Short mmCIF file of C-alpha atoms in Angstrom, two decimals:
data_model
loop_
_atom_site.label_atom_id
_atom_site.label_comp_id
_atom_site.label_asym_id
_atom_site.label_seq_id
_atom_site.Cartn_x
_atom_site.Cartn_y
_atom_site.Cartn_z
CA MET A 1 107.16 131.48 14.90
CA LYS A 2 108.22 133.42 17.99
CA ARG A 3 105.19 132.96 19.86
CA GLN A 4 104.96 129.21 18.85
CA ARG A 5 108.62 128.63 21.94
CA GLY A 6 107.83 130.39 23.91
CA VAL A 7 104.98 127.55 24.09
CA ALA A 8 107.16 125.29 23.29
CA LEU A 9 109.15 126.16 26.75
CA LEU A 10 106.78 126.72 28.79
CA THR A 11 105.21 123.53 27.12
CA ALA A 12 108.52 121.76 28.76
CA LEU A 13 109.17 123.67 31.85
CA VAL A 14 105.54 122.66 33.09
CA LEU A 15 106.01 118.59 31.96
CA LEU A 16 109.67 119.19 33.91
CA ALA A 17 107.90 120.28 37.07
CA LEU A 18 105.00 117.41 36.51
CA ALA A 19 108.31 114.68 36.13
CA THR A 20 110.16 116.16 39.61
CA MET A 21 106.67 116.47 41.64
CA LEU A 22 106.08 112.62 40.35
CA ALA A 23 110.10 111.95 41.06
CA THR A 24 109.64 113.06 44.14
CA GLY A 25 107.25 111.50 45.46
CA ILE A 26 107.74 108.57 44.81
CA ALA A 27 111.12 108.78 46.30
CA PHE A 28 109.78 109.21 50.06
CA ASP A 29 106.86 107.25 49.26
CA SER A 30 110.29 104.58 49.03
CA ALA A 31 111.62 106.67 52.14
CA MET A 32 108.45 105.52 53.86
CA VAL A 33 108.43 102.05 53.30
CA ALA A 34 112.18 101.55 54.11
CA ARG A 35 111.41 103.95 57.12
CA ARG A 36 108.35 101.61 58.34
CA SER A 37 110.38 97.89 57.34
CA THR A 38 113.08 98.82 59.57
CA ALA A 39 110.97 99.31 62.64
CA THR A 40 109.10 97.51 62.23
CA LEU A 41 112.75 94.86 61.95
CA GLY A 42 113.50 96.48 65.96
CA MET A 43 109.88 95.83 67.00
CA GLU A 44 110.37 92.43 66.36
CA GLN A 45 113.60 92.49 67.19
CA ALA A 46 111.74 93.54 70.88
CA LEU A 47 109.95 91.37 71.42
CA ALA A 48 112.04 88.22 70.90
CA LEU A 49 114.76 89.42 72.66
CA ALA A 50 112.13 89.87 75.89
CA GLN A 51 110.58 86.32 74.75
CA GLY A 52 114.40 85.80 75.37
CA ALA A 53 115.18 87.44 79.05
CA GLU A 54 111.54 85.87 80.36
CA ALA A 55 112.75 82.04 78.84
CA LEU A 56 116.10 82.76 80.40
CA ALA A 57 114.15 84.69 83.56
CA ALA A 58 112.06 80.75 83.50
CA TYR A 59 115.39 79.08 83.65
CA ALA A 60 116.97 81.08 86.79
CA LEU A 61 113.89 80.59 89.05
CA ASN A 62 113.54 76.38 87.79
CA LYS A 63 116.73 75.85 88.54
CA ASP A 64 116.27 77.30 92.35
CA ASP A 65 116.82 75.17 95.00
CA ASN A 66 115.97 76.71 97.57
CA LYS A 67 112.24 76.63 96.96
CA LYS A 68 110.45 77.48 100.34
CA GLN A 69 112.67 80.99 101.03
CA ASP A 70 113.51 82.96 98.93
CA ASP A 71 116.03 86.27 99.53
CA PRO A 72 118.19 88.15 97.29
CA SER A 73 121.78 86.71 97.88
CA GLU A 74 120.25 83.98 95.61
CA ALA A 75 121.64 83.18 92.17
CA TRP A 76 118.21 83.68 89.99
CA ALA A 77 118.92 87.22 91.99
CA GLN A 78 122.08 87.97 90.92
CA PRO A 79 122.32 91.35 87.99
CA TYR A 80 122.78 89.53 84.65
CA GLY A 81 124.89 91.60 81.75
CA PRO A 82 125.72 93.10 80.00
CA VAL A 83 125.45 90.78 77.18
CA GLU A 84 125.41 91.85 73.70
CA VAL A 85 123.33 89.71 72.32
CA VAL A 86 123.61 90.93 68.16
CA GLU A 87 126.21 93.71 67.34
CA GLU A 88 125.10 96.73 69.34
CA VAL A 89 121.85 95.12 71.02
CA GLY A 90 122.71 93.44 74.32
CA LEU A 91 121.13 92.66 77.42
CA GLU A 92 121.10 93.79 80.87
CA ALA A 93 118.29 92.39 83.25
CA GLN A 94 117.62 91.48 87.34
CA MET A 95 115.08 89.70 88.30
CA PHE A 96 112.56 90.64 92.14
CA ASP A 97 111.27 89.12 94.28
CA GLU A 98 107.43 91.29 94.48
CA GLN A 99 105.98 89.18 97.06
CA GLY A 100 108.89 90.80 99.39
CA LYS A 101 106.53 94.76 99.24
CA PHE A 102 104.30 95.82 101.15
CA ASN A 103 100.92 96.00 98.86
CA LEU A 104 99.86 100.09 99.08
CA ASN A 105 96.42 98.31 97.70
CA THR A 106 95.75 95.60 100.17
CA LEU A 107 95.17 99.09 103.33
CA VAL A 108 91.11 98.73 102.07
CA ASN A 109 89.53 95.08 101.06
CA ALA A 110 87.80 93.77 98.15
CA ASP A 111 84.60 95.76 99.33
CA GLY A 112 86.69 99.27 98.79
CA LYS A 113 86.41 98.77 103.93
CA ARG A 114 89.54 99.16 105.45
CA ASP A 115 91.40 96.08 106.24
CA ASP A 116 93.12 96.79 109.17
CA ASP A 117 94.77 93.46 109.57
CA SER A 118 97.07 95.24 106.76
CA VAL A 119 96.29 98.67 108.31
CA LEU A 120 98.38 97.88 111.29
CA VAL A 121 101.19 95.93 109.06
CA PHE A 122 101.58 99.56 107.63
CA THR A 123 101.09 101.22 110.18
CA ARG A 124 104.25 98.98 111.67
CA LEU A 125 106.30 99.10 109.11
CA LEU A 126 105.96 102.91 109.20
CA GLU A 127 107.29 102.72 112.55
CA LEU A 128 109.84 100.62 111.79
CA LEU A 129 111.22 102.88 109.32
CA GLN A 130 111.03 106.30 111.74
CA ILE A 131 107.90 107.82 109.63
CA GLU A 132 103.92 109.67 111.71
CA THR A 133 101.90 106.46 111.55
CA ASN A 134 98.91 109.11 111.09
CA TRP A 135 99.92 108.14 106.91
CA ALA A 136 97.95 105.24 107.31
CA THR A 137 94.99 107.13 108.03
CA LEU A 138 95.02 108.88 105.61
CA LEU A 139 96.33 106.46 102.49
CA VAL A 140 93.01 104.54 103.82
CA ASP A 141 90.35 107.57 102.93
CA TRP A 142 93.08 108.02 99.79
CA LEU A 143 92.25 104.16 98.56
CA ASP A 144 88.41 103.52 100.34
CA GLU A 145 85.36 104.62 98.08
CA ASP A 146 83.60 105.77 100.70
CA GLY A 147 83.51 110.35 100.94
CA PHE A 148 83.67 109.82 105.14
CA THR A 149 86.38 109.96 107.21
CA ASP A 150 87.66 106.58 108.07
CA GLN A 151 89.45 107.56 111.48
CA ALA A 152 90.48 110.85 113.56
CA GLY A 153 93.52 111.93 110.99
CA GLY A 154 92.26 110.56 107.48
CA GLY A 155 90.60 113.12 104.99
CA GLU A 156 88.15 112.86 102.58
CA ASP A 157 88.04 115.64 98.74
CA SER A 158 87.62 118.13 101.80
CA LEU A 159 90.86 117.77 103.09
CA TYR A 160 92.72 117.94 99.58
CA ALA A 161 90.28 121.16 97.88
CA SER A 162 91.94 123.16 100.18
CA GLN A 163 95.22 122.17 98.68
CA VAL A 164 97.37 124.12 96.44
CA PRO A 165 96.15 123.10 93.57
CA PRO A 166 92.88 121.78 95.23
CA GLY A 167 92.85 118.09 93.93
CA ARG A 168 89.74 115.40 95.16
CA ALA A 169 90.68 111.98 96.80
CA ALA A 170 91.73 108.85 94.29
CA ASN A 171 89.17 106.48 95.83
CA LEU A 172 90.65 103.84 93.68
CA PRO A 173 94.22 101.08 93.90
CA ILE A 174 97.26 103.55 93.92
CA THR A 175 98.95 102.53 90.44
CA SER A 176 102.01 104.31 90.77
CA VAL A 177 103.64 105.12 94.57
CA SER A 178 104.58 108.55 93.34
CA GLU A 179 100.43 109.11 94.55
CA LEU A 180 101.85 109.17 97.63
CA GLU A 181 103.05 113.01 97.28
CA GLN A 182 99.64 113.57 97.36
CA LEU A 183 98.77 113.03 100.23
CA PRO A 184 99.44 116.73 102.08
CA GLY A 185 102.32 117.42 103.81
CA PHE A 186 103.90 113.96 103.03
CA GLY A 187 106.87 115.62 100.43
CA ARG A 188 109.04 113.96 98.67
CA GLU A 189 112.44 113.17 101.51
CA ARG A 190 108.86 110.78 102.83
CA TYR A 191 108.47 109.39 99.10
CA LEU A 192 112.44 109.11 98.89
#
């Protein structure tokens, strides 16, 4: 009799452990489904909000009266918001005229060769900012596809290999303005 009670108790404990594991698995799966649903809903809301902001920008640009010239004082360039779209969800936006900026990648043409006109414009911009003009030549060598120094004051892989830490010239278009800090001696101050 005593032996049978021990087996029955052991069987009950094993069944209880299995039921607990099953319940925990079901609860975990339910919690994960709820979290996935919440994340999906949040993503859908963010996408709808972004599309609304894009439509608002298109409307502002459509209402622009001065189509021949743009400047930062126009209505489309003014900050919008913050506006509470839904409870605890706000929208704040501002448009910038990207055409008013100099594209560093234009220092080389589509063939990967130096574009003299763009280099002249960039050199003049550096002069106006009171920054040394030798950065134009270094930047051309950073961008161009060949491994040869463009002009005096330029630099290819040999220059970057001697840096700490050593590196190589990108020989590709710039994807981030922070790449300027890779130019030897450019420094944080000039970057800012």
